[in-house]
Amino acid sequence: MSDDSIDERIQDAAERADLDELRRLADDGSSDAADQLIETATELGALDELRRLAERGNQDAADQLAELTEE
């Protein structure tokens, strides 16, 4: 799959707030999808998703989770 088509899928999934699709793309190795997944999960307050990513070693997710749970 081309980078352009992956970018389009990421953008479409972000517009729909489709965490499942973003997670699939991120798990397939797309760092852009991972970044968008963190952003969308943060906007939705999806703490479970942020926790899952943080437990897998994603520091950005851990930082967002810490920010959201401090409030």
Coordinates of N, CA, C and O in Angstrom, one line a residue:
M1 N 0.9 -1.2 0.0 CA 0.0 0.0 0.0 C 0.9 1.2 0.0 O 1.9 1.3 0.7
S2 N 0.5 2.2 -0.8 CA 1.4 3.4 -0.9 C 1.2 4.3 0.3 O 0.2 4.3 1.0
D3 N 2.2 5.2 0.5 CA 2.2 6.1 1.6 C 0.9 7.0 1.5 O 0.3 7.4 2.5
D4 N 0.6 7.4 0.3 CA -0.5 8.3 0.1 C -1.8 7.7 0.5 O -2.7 8.3 1.1
S5 N -2.0 6.4 0.1 CA -3.2 5.7 0.5 C -3.3 5.5 2.0 O -4.4 5.6 2.6
I6 N -2.2 5.2 2.7 CA -2.1 5.1 4.1 C -2.5 6.4 4.8 O -3.3 6.5 5.7
D7 N -1.9 7.5 4.2 CA -2.2 8.8 4.8 C -3.7 9.2 4.6 O -4.3 9.7 5.6
E8 N -4.3 8.8 3.5 CA -5.7 9.0 3.3 C -6.6 8.2 4.3 O -7.5 8.7 4.9
R9 N -6.2 6.9 4.5 CA -6.9 6.1 5.5 C -6.7 6.7 6.9 O -7.7 6.7 7.7
I10 N -5.6 7.2 7.2 CA -5.4 7.8 8.6 C -6.3 9.0 8.7 O -7.0 9.2 9.7
Q11 N -6.3 9.9 7.7 CA -7.1 11.1 7.7 C -8.6 10.7 7.8 O -9.3 11.3 8.6
D12 N -9.0 9.8 7.0 CA -10.5 9.4 7.1 C -10.8 8.8 8.4 O -11.9 9.2 9.0
A13 N -10.0 8.0 9.0 CA -10.2 7.4 10.3 C -10.2 8.5 11.4 O -11.1 8.4 12.3
A14 N -9.4 9.4 11.3 CA -9.3 10.5 12.3 C -10.6 11.3 12.2 O -11.2 11.7 13.2
E15 N -11.1 11.6 11.0 CA -12.3 12.4 10.8 C -13.5 11.7 11.4 O -14.4 12.3 11.9
R16 N -13.5 10.3 11.4 CA -14.6 9.5 11.9 C -14.3 9.2 13.4 O -15.2 8.5 14.0
A17 N -13.2 9.6 13.9 CA -12.8 9.2 15.3 C -12.8 7.6 15.4 O -13.2 7.1 16.4
D18 N -12.3 7.0 14.4 CA -12.3 5.5 14.3 C -11.0 5.0 14.9 O -10.0 4.8 14.3
L19 N -11.0 4.7 16.2 CA -9.9 4.3 17.0 C -9.4 2.9 16.5 O -8.2 2.6 16.4
D20 N -10.4 2.0 16.1 CA -10.1 0.7 15.7 C -9.2 0.7 14.4 O -8.2 0.0 14.3
E21 N -9.6 1.6 13.4 CA -8.8 1.7 12.2 C -7.5 2.3 12.4 O -6.5 1.8 11.9
L22 N -7.4 3.3 13.3 CA -6.1 3.9 13.6 C -5.2 2.9 14.3 O -4.0 2.9 14.0
R23 N -5.8 2.1 15.2 CA -5.0 1.1 15.9 C -4.5 0.1 14.9 O -3.3 -0.3 15.0
R24 N -5.3 -0.3 14.0 CA -4.8 -1.3 13.0 C -3.6 -0.7 12.2 O -2.6 -1.4 12.0
L25 N -3.8 0.5 11.7 CA -2.7 1.1 10.9 C -1.4 1.3 11.8 O -0.3 1.1 11.3
A26 N -1.6 1.7 13.0 CA -0.5 1.9 13.9 C 0.2 0.6 14.2 O 1.4 0.5 14.2
D27 N -0.6 -0.5 14.4 CA 0.0 -1.8 14.7 C 0.7 -2.4 13.5 O 1.6 -3.2 13.7
D28 N 0.3 -1.9 12.3 CA 1.0 -2.3 11.1 C 2.3 -1.5 10.9 O 3.0 -1.7 9.9
G29 N 2.6 -0.6 11.8 CA 3.9 0.1 11.7 C 3.9 1.5 11.3 O 4.9 2.2 11.1
S30 N 2.7 2.1 11.1 CA 2.6 3.5 10.7 C 2.8 4.4 11.9 O 1.9 4.5 12.8
S31 N 3.9 5.2 12.0 CA 4.1 6.1 13.1 C 3.1 7.3 13.0 O 2.7 7.8 14.0
D32 N 2.7 7.6 11.8 CA 1.7 8.7 11.6 C 0.4 8.3 12.2 O -0.3 9.1 12.9
A33 N 0.0 7.0 12.0 CA -1.3 6.5 12.5 C -1.2 6.5 14.1 O -2.2 6.8 14.7
A34 N 0.0 6.1 14.6 CA 0.1 6.1 16.0 C 0.0 7.5 16.6 O -0.7 7.6 17.6
D35 N 0.6 8.4 16.0 CA 0.5 9.8 16.5 C -1.0 10.3 16.4 O -1.5 10.9 17.3
Q36 N -1.7 10.0 15.3 CA -3.1 10.4 15.2 C -4.0 9.6 16.2 O -4.9 10.2 16.7
L37 N -3.6 8.4 16.4 CA -4.4 7.6 17.4 C -4.3 8.2 18.8 O -5.3 8.3 19.5
I38 N -3.1 8.6 19.2 CA -2.9 9.3 20.5 C -3.7 10.6 20.5 O -4.4 10.9 21.5
E39 N -3.6 11.4 19.4 CA -4.3 12.7 19.4 C -5.9 12.4 19.5 O -6.5 13.1 20.3
T40 N -6.4 11.5 18.7 CA -7.8 11.2 18.7 C -8.2 10.6 20.1 O -9.3 11.0 20.6
A41 N -7.5 9.7 20.6 CA -7.8 9.1 21.9 C -7.8 10.2 23.0 O -8.7 10.2 23.9
T42 N -6.9 11.1 22.9 CA -6.8 12.2 23.9 C -8.1 13.1 23.8 O -8.7 13.4 24.8
E43 N -8.4 13.4 22.5 CA -9.6 14.3 22.3 C -10.9 13.6 22.8 O -11.8 14.2 23.4
L44 N -11.0 12.3 22.7 CA -12.1 11.5 23.1 C -12.1 11.1 24.6 O -13.1 10.6 25.1
G45 N -10.9 11.3 25.2 CA -10.8 10.9 26.6 C -10.7 9.4 26.7 O -11.2 8.8 27.7
A46 N -10.2 8.7 25.7 CA -10.1 7.3 25.7 C -8.9 6.8 26.5 O -7.9 6.4 25.9
L47 N -9.1 6.8 27.8 CA -8.0 6.5 28.6 C -7.5 5.0 28.5 O -6.3 4.8 28.6
D48 N -8.4 4.1 28.2 CA -8.0 2.7 28.0 C -7.0 2.6 26.8 O -6.0 1.8 26.9
E49 N -7.3 3.3 25.7 CA -6.5 3.3 24.5 C -5.1 3.9 24.8 O -4.1 3.3 24.5
L50 N -5.1 5.0 25.5 CA -3.8 5.7 25.9 C -3.0 4.8 26.8 O -1.8 4.6 26.7
R51 N -3.7 4.1 27.8 CA -3.0 3.2 28.7 C -2.4 2.0 27.9 O -1.3 1.6 28.2
R52 N -3.2 1.5 26.9 CA -2.7 0.3 26.1 C -1.4 0.8 25.4 O -0.4 0.0 25.4
L53 N -1.4 1.9 24.8 CA -0.2 2.4 24.1 C 0.9 2.7 25.0 O 2.1 2.4 24.7
A54 N 0.6 3.3 26.2 CA 1.7 3.6 27.1 C 2.3 2.3 27.6 O 3.6 2.2 27.8
E55 N 1.5 1.3 27.9 CA 2.1 0.0 28.3 C 2.9 -0.7 27.3 O 3.8 -1.5 27.6
R56 N 2.7 -0.3 26.0 CA 3.6 -0.8 24.9 C 4.8 0.0 24.7 O 5.6 -0.2 23.8
G57 N 5.0 1.0 25.6 CA 6.2 1.8 25.5 C 6.1 3.1 24.8 O 7.1 3.8 24.6
N58 N 4.9 3.5 24.4 CA 4.8 4.8 23.7 C 4.8 6.0 24.7 O 3.8 6.1 25.5
Q59 N 5.8 6.7 24.7 CA 6.0 7.8 25.7 C 5.0 8.9 25.5 O 4.5 9.5 26.5
D60 N 4.7 9.2 24.3 CA 3.7 10.3 24.0 C 2.3 9.9 24.6 O 1.6 10.8 25.2
A61 N 1.9 8.7 24.5 CA 0.7 8.2 25.1 C 0.7 8.3 26.6 O -0.2 8.7 27.2
A62 N 1.9 7.9 27.1 CA 2.1 8.0 28.6 C 2.0 9.4 29.1 O 1.3 9.7 30.1
D63 N 2.5 10.3 28.3 CA 2.5 11.8 28.7 C 1.0 12.3 28.7 O 0.6 13.0 29.6
Q64 N 0.3 11.9 27.6 CA -1.1 12.4 27.5 C -1.9 11.8 28.6 O -2.8 12.4 29.2
L65 N -1.7 10.5 28.9 CA -2.4 9.8 29.9 C -2.2 10.5 31.3 O -3.1 10.8 32.0
A66 N -0.9 10.8 31.6 CA -0.6 11.5 32.8 C -1.3 12.9 32.9 O -1.8 13.2 34.0
E67 N -1.3 13.6 31.8 CA -2.0 14.9 31.8 C -3.5 14.8 32.0 O -4.0 15.5 32.8
L68 N -4.1 13.8 31.4 CA -5.6 13.7 31.5 C -6.0 13.2 32.9 O -7.0 13.5 33.4
T69 N -5.1 12.4 33.5 CA -5.5 11.8 34.8 C -5.1 12.7 36.0 O -5.5 12.5 37.1
E70 N -4.3 13.8 35.7 CA -3.9 14.8 36.7 C -5.1 15.7 37.0 O -5.2 16.2 38.1
E71 N -5.9 15.9 36.0 CA -6.9 17.0 36.1 C -8.1 16.6 37.0 O -8.3 15.5 37.3

